Amino acid sequence: MTVSLHLARASNGVIGRDGGLPWHLPADLKRFQAQTMGRPMIMGRKTFQSFPAPLPGRRHIVLTRDRDWSAAGAEVAHDRAAALALAGDNSAVIGGADIFALFLDLADRVELTEVHATPEGDTIVPPFTDWREIAREDHPAAGDRPAYSFVTLVR
């Protein structure tokens, strides 16, 4: 089974603010699309609801404690085992913070965009300790967009 985490995280740990991203990095969105296309994505309900519509070309497995919740385009699971059973052998975990924490011990790879900024936010993910960096691609700031790095981490 392959489980990878996919996220953008600011220098201060922020991954979200008010249900969205506190930055706009088109290259990060393009990378995310390429890494998740054709794969089942596991996410929390709030992450799913932050999309304007289900993302094309991917399954949306939504973990929620609400037994009555459903939405078009979402496959609902109520615990980690059920989400993994739906996803099969190759899943991309895409957030939020509680979902990353829930799958961290199973993940064998982190596809991280390090955003070199310290925005205010209400959703935090701690640093990934005891992981080994195997790839890094740095990008400078441009206009109102902060500098960022694409980083791949493995156990």
PDB file of C-alpha atoms in Angstrom:
ATOM      1  CA  MET A   1       0.000   0.000   0.000  1.00  0.00           C
ATOM      2  CA  THR A   2       1.284   3.467  -0.912  1.00  0.00           C
ATOM      3  CA  VAL A   3       0.080   6.459   1.079  1.00  0.00           C
ATOM      4  CA  SER A   4       1.435   9.899   0.262  1.00  0.00           C
ATOM      5  CA  LEU A   5       0.657  13.244   1.885  1.00  0.00           C
ATOM      6  CA  HIS A   6       0.250  16.287  -0.390  1.00  0.00           C
ATOM      7  CA  LEU A   7       0.300  19.779   1.055  1.00  0.00           C
ATOM      8  CA  ALA A   8       1.630  23.296   0.949  1.00  0.00           C
ATOM      9  CA  ARG A   9       2.907  24.537   4.321  1.00  0.00           C
ATOM     10  CA  ALA A  10       4.221  27.974   5.268  1.00  0.00           C
ATOM     11  CA  SER A  11       7.385  28.494   7.319  1.00  0.00           C
ATOM     12  CA  ASN A  12       5.224  28.986  10.428  1.00  0.00           C
ATOM     13  CA  GLY A  13       3.258  25.749   9.842  1.00  0.00           C
ATOM     14  CA  VAL A  14       0.152  27.401   8.400  1.00  0.00           C
ATOM     15  CA  ILE A  15      -1.663  25.380   5.753  1.00  0.00           C
ATOM     16  CA  GLY A  16      -4.982  27.225   5.724  1.00  0.00           C
ATOM     17  CA  ARG A  17      -7.036  30.253   6.651  1.00  0.00           C
ATOM     18  CA  ASP A  18     -10.813  30.551   6.677  1.00  0.00           C
ATOM     19  CA  GLY A  19     -11.259  27.340   4.685  1.00  0.00           C
ATOM     20  CA  GLY A  20      -8.807  28.255   1.940  1.00  0.00           C
ATOM     21  CA  LEU A  21      -5.136  28.765   1.194  1.00  0.00           C
ATOM     22  CA  PRO A  22      -3.502  32.011   2.399  1.00  0.00           C
ATOM     23  CA  TRP A  23      -1.508  32.248  -0.863  1.00  0.00           C
ATOM     24  CA  HIS A  24      -2.006  31.685  -4.575  1.00  0.00           C
ATOM     25  CA  LEU A  25       0.752  29.675  -6.246  1.00  0.00           C
ATOM     26  CA  PRO A  26      -0.357  28.421  -9.682  1.00  0.00           C
ATOM     27  CA  ALA A  27       2.729  26.175  -9.987  1.00  0.00           C
ATOM     28  CA  ASP A  28       1.783  24.450  -6.723  1.00  0.00           C
ATOM     29  CA  LEU A  29      -1.749  23.812  -7.978  1.00  0.00           C
ATOM     30  CA  LYS A  30      -0.360  22.416 -11.238  1.00  0.00           C
ATOM     31  CA  ARG A  31       2.019  20.118  -9.310  1.00  0.00           C
ATOM     32  CA  PHE A  32      -0.822  18.974  -7.047  1.00  0.00           C
ATOM     33  CA  GLN A  33      -2.957  18.157 -10.079  1.00  0.00           C
ATOM     34  CA  ALA A  34      -0.160  16.161 -11.719  1.00  0.00           C
ATOM     35  CA  GLN A  35       0.557  14.197  -8.533  1.00  0.00           C
ATOM     36  CA  THR A  36      -3.063  13.346  -7.765  1.00  0.00           C
ATOM     37  CA  MET A  37      -4.572  12.843 -11.235  1.00  0.00           C
ATOM     38  CA  GLY A  38      -6.101   9.387 -11.544  1.00  0.00           C
ATOM     39  CA  ARG A  39      -5.556   8.582  -7.857  1.00  0.00           C
ATOM     40  CA  PRO A  40      -8.057   8.341  -5.024  1.00  0.00           C
ATOM     41  CA  MET A  41      -7.692  11.333  -2.707  1.00  0.00           C
ATOM     42  CA  ILE A  42      -8.495  11.039   0.996  1.00  0.00           C
ATOM     43  CA  MET A  43      -9.581  14.253   2.691  1.00  0.00           C
ATOM     44  CA  GLY A  44     -11.673  15.673   5.465  1.00  0.00           C
ATOM     45  CA  ARG A  45     -15.112  17.160   4.928  1.00  0.00           C
ATOM     46  CA  LYS A  46     -13.900  20.763   5.238  1.00  0.00           C
ATOM     47  CA  THR A  47     -11.219  20.185   2.589  1.00  0.00           C
ATOM     48  CA  PHE A  48     -13.808  18.694   0.241  1.00  0.00           C
ATOM     49  CA  GLN A  49     -16.158  21.611   0.863  1.00  0.00           C
ATOM     50  CA  SER A  50     -13.369  24.111   0.106  1.00  0.00           C
ATOM     51  CA  PHE A  51     -13.412  23.024  -3.571  1.00  0.00           C
ATOM     52  CA  PRO A  52     -15.853  24.820  -5.869  1.00  0.00           C
ATOM     53  CA  ALA A  53     -16.659  21.375  -7.348  1.00  0.00           C
ATOM     54  CA  PRO A  54     -15.098  17.905  -7.236  1.00  0.00           C
ATOM     55  CA  LEU A  55     -11.726  17.907  -8.975  1.00  0.00           C
ATOM     56  CA  PRO A  56     -11.864  16.100 -12.322  1.00  0.00           C
ATOM     57  CA  GLY A  57     -10.045  12.824 -12.864  1.00  0.00           C
ATOM     58  CA  ARG A  58      -9.795  11.857  -9.206  1.00  0.00           C
ATOM     59  CA  ARG A  59     -11.909  10.039  -6.629  1.00  0.00           C
ATOM     60  CA  HIS A  60     -12.816  12.051  -3.535  1.00  0.00           C
ATOM     61  CA  ILE A  61     -12.896   9.920  -0.383  1.00  0.00           C
ATOM     62  CA  VAL A  62     -14.169  12.102   2.424  1.00  0.00           C
ATOM     63  CA  LEU A  63     -13.630  11.235   6.072  1.00  0.00           C
ATOM     64  CA  THR A  64     -16.304  12.621   8.368  1.00  0.00           C
ATOM     65  CA  ARG A  65     -17.752  11.754  11.758  1.00  0.00           C
ATOM     66  CA  ASP A  66     -21.177  12.950  10.563  1.00  0.00           C
ATOM     67  CA  ARG A  67     -23.048   9.758   9.643  1.00  0.00           C
ATOM     68  CA  ASP A  68     -25.712  11.774   7.789  1.00  0.00           C
ATOM     69  CA  TRP A  69     -23.330  13.778   5.580  1.00  0.00           C
ATOM     70  CA  SER A  70     -23.176  13.189   1.848  1.00  0.00           C
ATOM     71  CA  ALA A  71     -22.308  15.237  -1.218  1.00  0.00           C
ATOM     72  CA  ALA A  72     -22.241  14.720  -4.955  1.00  0.00           C
ATOM     73  CA  GLY A  73     -18.837  13.441  -6.015  1.00  0.00           C
ATOM     74  CA  ALA A  74     -17.839  12.269  -2.529  1.00  0.00           C
ATOM     75  CA  GLU A  75     -17.355   8.709  -1.327  1.00  0.00           C
ATOM     76  CA  VAL A  76     -17.914   8.859   2.427  1.00  0.00           C
ATOM     77  CA  ALA A  77     -15.867   7.024   5.066  1.00  0.00           C
ATOM     78  CA  HIS A  78     -16.175   7.338   8.814  1.00  0.00           C
ATOM     79  CA  ASP A  79     -12.760   6.029   9.894  1.00  0.00           C
ATOM     80  CA  ARG A  80      -9.244   5.529   8.559  1.00  0.00           C
ATOM     81  CA  ALA A  81      -9.714   1.833   7.780  1.00  0.00           C
ATOM     82  CA  ALA A  82     -12.839   2.502   5.728  1.00  0.00           C
ATOM     83  CA  ALA A  83     -11.096   5.303   3.796  1.00  0.00           C
ATOM     84  CA  LEU A  84      -8.152   3.034   3.008  1.00  0.00           C
ATOM     85  CA  ALA A  85     -10.472   0.211   1.939  1.00  0.00           C
ATOM     86  CA  LEU A  86     -12.177   2.561  -0.506  1.00  0.00           C
ATOM     87  CA  ALA A  87      -8.872   3.976  -1.786  1.00  0.00           C
ATOM     88  CA  GLY A  88      -7.094   0.721  -2.485  1.00  0.00           C
ATOM     89  CA  ASP A  89      -3.329   0.437  -2.874  1.00  0.00           C
ATOM     90  CA  ASN A  90      -2.316   3.972  -3.873  1.00  0.00           C
ATOM     91  CA  SER A  91      -3.889   6.912  -2.081  1.00  0.00           C
ATOM     92  CA  ALA A  92      -3.104  10.605  -1.867  1.00  0.00           C
ATOM     93  CA  VAL A  93      -3.985  12.214   1.464  1.00  0.00           C
ATOM     94  CA  ILE A  94      -4.714  15.898   0.865  1.00  0.00           C
ATOM     95  CA  GLY A  95      -5.840  17.346   4.202  1.00  0.00           C
ATOM     96  CA  GLY A  96      -6.718  18.996   6.400  1.00  0.00           C
ATOM     97  CA  ALA A  97      -4.466  19.012   9.430  1.00  0.00           C
ATOM     98  CA  ASP A  98      -6.403  16.356  11.386  1.00  0.00           C
ATOM     99  CA  ILE A  99      -6.409  14.037   8.363  1.00  0.00           C
ATOM    100  CA  PHE A 100      -2.654  14.478   7.849  1.00  0.00           C
ATOM    101  CA  ALA A 101      -2.103  13.595  11.523  1.00  0.00           C
ATOM    102  CA  LEU A 102      -4.369  10.552  11.205  1.00  0.00           C
ATOM    103  CA  PHE A 103      -2.401   9.139   8.245  1.00  0.00           C
ATOM    104  CA  LEU A 104       1.117  10.286   9.151  1.00  0.00           C
ATOM    105  CA  ASP A 105       2.186   6.918  10.594  1.00  0.00           C
ATOM    106  CA  LEU A 106       1.097   5.128   7.381  1.00  0.00           C
ATOM    107  CA  ALA A 107       2.604   7.583   4.913  1.00  0.00           C
ATOM    108  CA  ASP A 108       5.750   6.636   3.064  1.00  0.00           C
ATOM    109  CA  ARG A 109       6.118   9.913   1.151  1.00  0.00           C
ATOM    110  CA  VAL A 110       5.358  13.600   1.634  1.00  0.00           C
ATOM    111  CA  GLU A 111       5.010  15.863  -1.389  1.00  0.00           C
ATOM    112  CA  LEU A 112       5.451  19.248   0.254  1.00  0.00           C
ATOM    113  CA  THR A 113       5.424  22.759  -1.078  1.00  0.00           C
ATOM    114  CA  GLU A 114       7.361  24.842   1.435  1.00  0.00           C
ATOM    115  CA  VAL A 115       5.948  28.362   1.209  1.00  0.00           C
ATOM    116  CA  HIS A 116       8.650  30.770   2.387  1.00  0.00           C
ATOM    117  CA  ALA A 117       6.302  33.140   4.196  1.00  0.00           C
ATOM    118  CA  THR A 118       4.619  33.463   7.589  1.00  0.00           C
ATOM    119  CA  PRO A 119       0.960  34.221   6.830  1.00  0.00           C
ATOM    120  CA  GLU A 120      -1.728  34.303   9.463  1.00  0.00           C
ATOM    121  CA  GLY A 121      -3.842  31.186   9.455  1.00  0.00           C
ATOM    122  CA  ASP A 122      -6.122  28.967  11.492  1.00  0.00           C
ATOM    123  CA  THR A 123      -4.898  25.537  10.350  1.00  0.00           C
ATOM    124  CA  ILE A 124      -1.410  24.360  11.297  1.00  0.00           C
ATOM    125  CA  VAL A 125       0.652  21.267  10.471  1.00  0.00           C
ATOM    126  CA  PRO A 126       3.827  20.707  12.498  1.00  0.00           C
ATOM    127  CA  PRO A 127       7.183  20.126  10.782  1.00  0.00           C
ATOM    128  CA  PHE A 128       7.903  16.664   9.451  1.00  0.00           C
ATOM    129  CA  THR A 129      10.601  15.238  11.704  1.00  0.00           C
ATOM    130  CA  ASP A 130      12.459  11.984  11.059  1.00  0.00           C
ATOM    131  CA  TRP A 131      11.879  12.263   7.304  1.00  0.00           C
ATOM    132  CA  ARG A 132      14.616  12.368   4.678  1.00  0.00           C
ATOM    133  CA  GLU A 133      14.582  14.897   1.860  1.00  0.00           C
ATOM    134  CA  ILE A 134      15.217  13.298  -1.534  1.00  0.00           C
ATOM    135  CA  ALA A 135      14.295  16.148  -3.879  1.00  0.00           C
ATOM    136  CA  ARG A 136      14.085  19.948  -3.735  1.00  0.00           C
ATOM    137  CA  GLU A 137      13.251  22.520  -6.376  1.00  0.00           C
ATOM    138  CA  ASP A 138      13.470  26.169  -5.238  1.00  0.00           C
ATOM    139  CA  HIS A 139      11.472  29.012  -6.794  1.00  0.00           C
ATOM    140  CA  PRO A 140      11.992  32.743  -6.115  1.00  0.00           C
ATOM    141  CA  ALA A 141       9.315  35.195  -5.058  1.00  0.00           C
ATOM    142  CA  ALA A 142       7.515  36.876  -7.953  1.00  0.00           C
ATOM    143  CA  GLY A 143       5.257  39.897  -7.572  1.00  0.00           C
ATOM    144  CA  ASP A 144       2.924  39.273  -4.643  1.00  0.00           C
ATOM    145  CA  ARG A 145       3.737  35.540  -4.611  1.00  0.00           C
ATOM    146  CA  PRO A 146       6.190  34.321  -1.976  1.00  0.00           C
ATOM    147  CA  ALA A 147       9.221  32.178  -2.704  1.00  0.00           C
ATOM    148  CA  TYR A 148       8.536  28.457  -2.399  1.00  0.00           C
ATOM    149  CA  SER A 149      10.209  25.079  -2.716  1.00  0.00           C
ATOM    150  CA  PHE A 150       8.862  21.769  -3.980  1.00  0.00           C
ATOM    151  CA  VAL A 151      10.195  19.114  -1.594  1.00  0.00           C
ATOM    152  CA  THR A 152       9.828  15.340  -1.539  1.00  0.00           C
ATOM    153  CA  LEU A 153      10.323  13.568   1.786  1.00  0.00           C
ATOM    154  CA  VAL A 154      10.526   9.847   2.490  1.00  0.00           C
ATOM    155  CA  ARG A 155      10.906   7.810   5.686  1.00  0.00           C
TER     156      ARG A 155
END
